[in-house]
Amino acid sequence: MLFSRGFSRISRTGSSRGRCLFSILREQHQLAPSNHFHSPRDSSEMALGCRENYSWGSCAFNGFGRQIHYQSSSIVEEQLDPFSLVENELSMLANRLRSMVVAEVPKLASAAEYLFKMGVEGKRFRPTVLLLLATALNVRIPGPASDGVIDSLPMELRKRQQRIAEITEMIHVASLLHDDVLDDADTRRGIGSLNFVMGNKIAVLAGDFLLSRACGALASLKNTEVVSLLATAVEHLVTGETMQMTTASEQRCSMEYYMQKTYYKTASLISNSCKAVAVLAGQTTEVSMLAYEYGKNLGLAYQLIDDVLDFTGTSTTLGKGSLSDIRHGIITAPLLYAMEEFPQLHAVCDRGLKNSADVDLALGYLGKSHGIQRSRELAAKHANLASAAIDSLPENDDEDVQRSRRALVDLTQIVITRSK
Amino acid sequence: ALGCRENYSWGSCAFNGFGRQIHRQSSSIVEEQLDPFSLVENELSMLANRLRSMVVVEVPKLASAAEYLFKLAEGKRFRPTVLLLMATALNVHIPGPVSDGVIDSLPMELRKRQQRIAEITEMIHVASRLHGDVLDDADTRRGIGSLNFVMGNKIAVLAGDFLLSRACGALASLKNTEVVALLATAVEHLVTGETMQMTTASEQRCSMEYYMQKTYYKTASLISNSCKAVALLAGQTTEVSMLAYEYGKNLGLAYQLIDDILDFTGTSTSLGKGSLSDIRHGIITAPLLYAMEEFPQLHAVFDRGLENPADVDLALGYLGKSRGIQRARELAAKHANLASSAIDSLPENDDEDVQRSRRALVDLTQIVITRSK
């Protein structure tokens, strides 16, 4: 099997939706935020990416060296680490998540706990985006922010938005649990996957459990539009997964199909959650759509870079990545582009890429093509669209609002410039 | 003839061959027994069609998987029948807010929404069976290859997810967060019940209380919460909604208890003629739990796990000597009566359809406990 313990870049059937942004770090190797990017430890550990992990992007930002402290606002503002802005809130969120998934049945409780264990120390990418967005959209409007309930207290609104972040995490983790069962995955983020450790049965159940808790939490928000948004995201996750599992030949070679599948699997959850945050804040339809567009484009950009990194790893050269997608016959953006330049690739892909000679052949074509380049360009395009969405938000002088918006823009760049 | 373990259309196999199809004569003459299922027959087949079309997806493979499941439910669909009858039974024609801000003054609109509850309930039920099959590694269900055996566990997980996700979407479309909460709770209970069954420690396996709790979660919670949802959509009071809930809950419990018995007796009244699938899977149900109260020796037999056919025979022997079957029947009857009285406690209503549906619901409680398969 290709998964070396923890560090191989695994993105196979079922979860090519994303890897963590940066390298996996096991708990004991966790870098303190101030560490420089290149640690003296084994660089190969850091070089390899990880499969989508429970806290999307958490490992990514450990080692992210740009921790320049915010100086007084009268001096030129230097680059902020977006994650530090919401750090405290995130750890409270993590605790609340734990209490939300307490189950009556011990086995189920420990299964649910298992999932959140990994994410606690790392940065949680989705919740970070959502919390930053909540601040970025802060307009302090009293008045109906949900069906008939007047959220005039910013605190109350914030709590509800935090709940969206929690719900999003639960849905995300539930989908990962099932994906692992579907993929027969034996590791997730460097440790045994739940299905591997406790069996498929409990993994399926735990996923269902999380999903039902998420639905219950959604209902408690008493906002039917928000319920719809997240229900749609759930449907999309399943649709994306089934698209991936059952792709017929002509679809596998279609960029359009691939982007649709990627939207379903990776971008829909974050985009609909972003929109939900805006809806809860009582924002206009227009602003809610901007929030949606931000999430969507950020998600797509993320996945495209993920695809590239699966080939390149931390180097810029081909074949240094974990190559897990291609080895599982998953044809991602770079190859799809390459196929446009080299139609011969079509036949190679049709054979299913099960043969390592075919894999090498495909890589050869890829190397000769502009596939990687064009994927990066597409990612950059989506990153810019995300950025533009933030820039289009209604003007707001509030310092916190501006800082969060800057952070959201920074994230779009982080997503596309990361090298693992 | 053999009883079946929880099947896709709860009670469907029970009601094939149900012979009491007496036609209703004019209302001035004494009303004879109506077949509850005939009251909602047409509506049910429309529901079945809608369910089919609801599962149309972009991915053909999964759609055929979902189809597979609904095809299995050839017989009468028990849950939707209960829910549709309940919808009529609670019909009060009240205009006014019945969901978050949406005024359902049109009975037609309300009916459609209640039908949607029935569809959602079926989807959740089938999804939970799919994931349950995966868990049980069952290789047959209802006598033909179960989905997971035929198409692989993965498709079963995915198909279950697919149904659950569509159920979420359909729930959201009702724009009633209380209803969402109820059905979310039901899903959670299904999972909890399944987990309880998987992970039962020794002392819990021998506890009647634990068993009833598990049974509530696995069998009764879905129907009880759906009944309550139907009532809520109709804009009923909390009190009436709770009566609907109690009906569903007690009906579900009664059903399961008889199911337990039939697993031992089959269509005969003698022991050992049923499929004995529970006991062979080491699942200790009500009759055995009662028997254990009379014969504590059974405890040790259970602790050994009932994997040994000799132990199974031993347990059956004790069961035969005990009043286990009898007491389980009595408990079922008790719950059936509780269900019945919940209907009788509903606010008076002269409407003919309402009365007929209520009678049908009461009849169902009797059907559930007198059935022999």
PDB file of C-alpha atoms in Angstrom, chain A residues 39-47:
ATOM      1  CA  SER A  39      13.257  22.795  10.728  1.00  0.00           C
ATOM      2  CA  PRO A  40      16.289  20.711  11.300  1.00  0.00           C
ATOM      3  CA  ARG A  41      14.212  17.596  11.398  1.00  0.00           C
ATOM      4  CA  ASP A  42      13.952  15.188   8.610  1.00  0.00           C
ATOM      5  CA  SER A  43      12.969  17.239   5.663  1.00  0.00           C
ATOM      6  CA  SER A  44      11.369  14.327   3.929  1.00  0.00           C
ATOM      7  CA  GLU A  45       8.767  14.151   6.651  1.00  0.00           C
ATOM      8  CA  MET A  46       7.858  17.682   6.062  1.00  0.00           C
ATOM      9  CA  ALA A  47       8.089  17.372   2.383  1.00  0.00           C
TER      10      ALA A  47
END
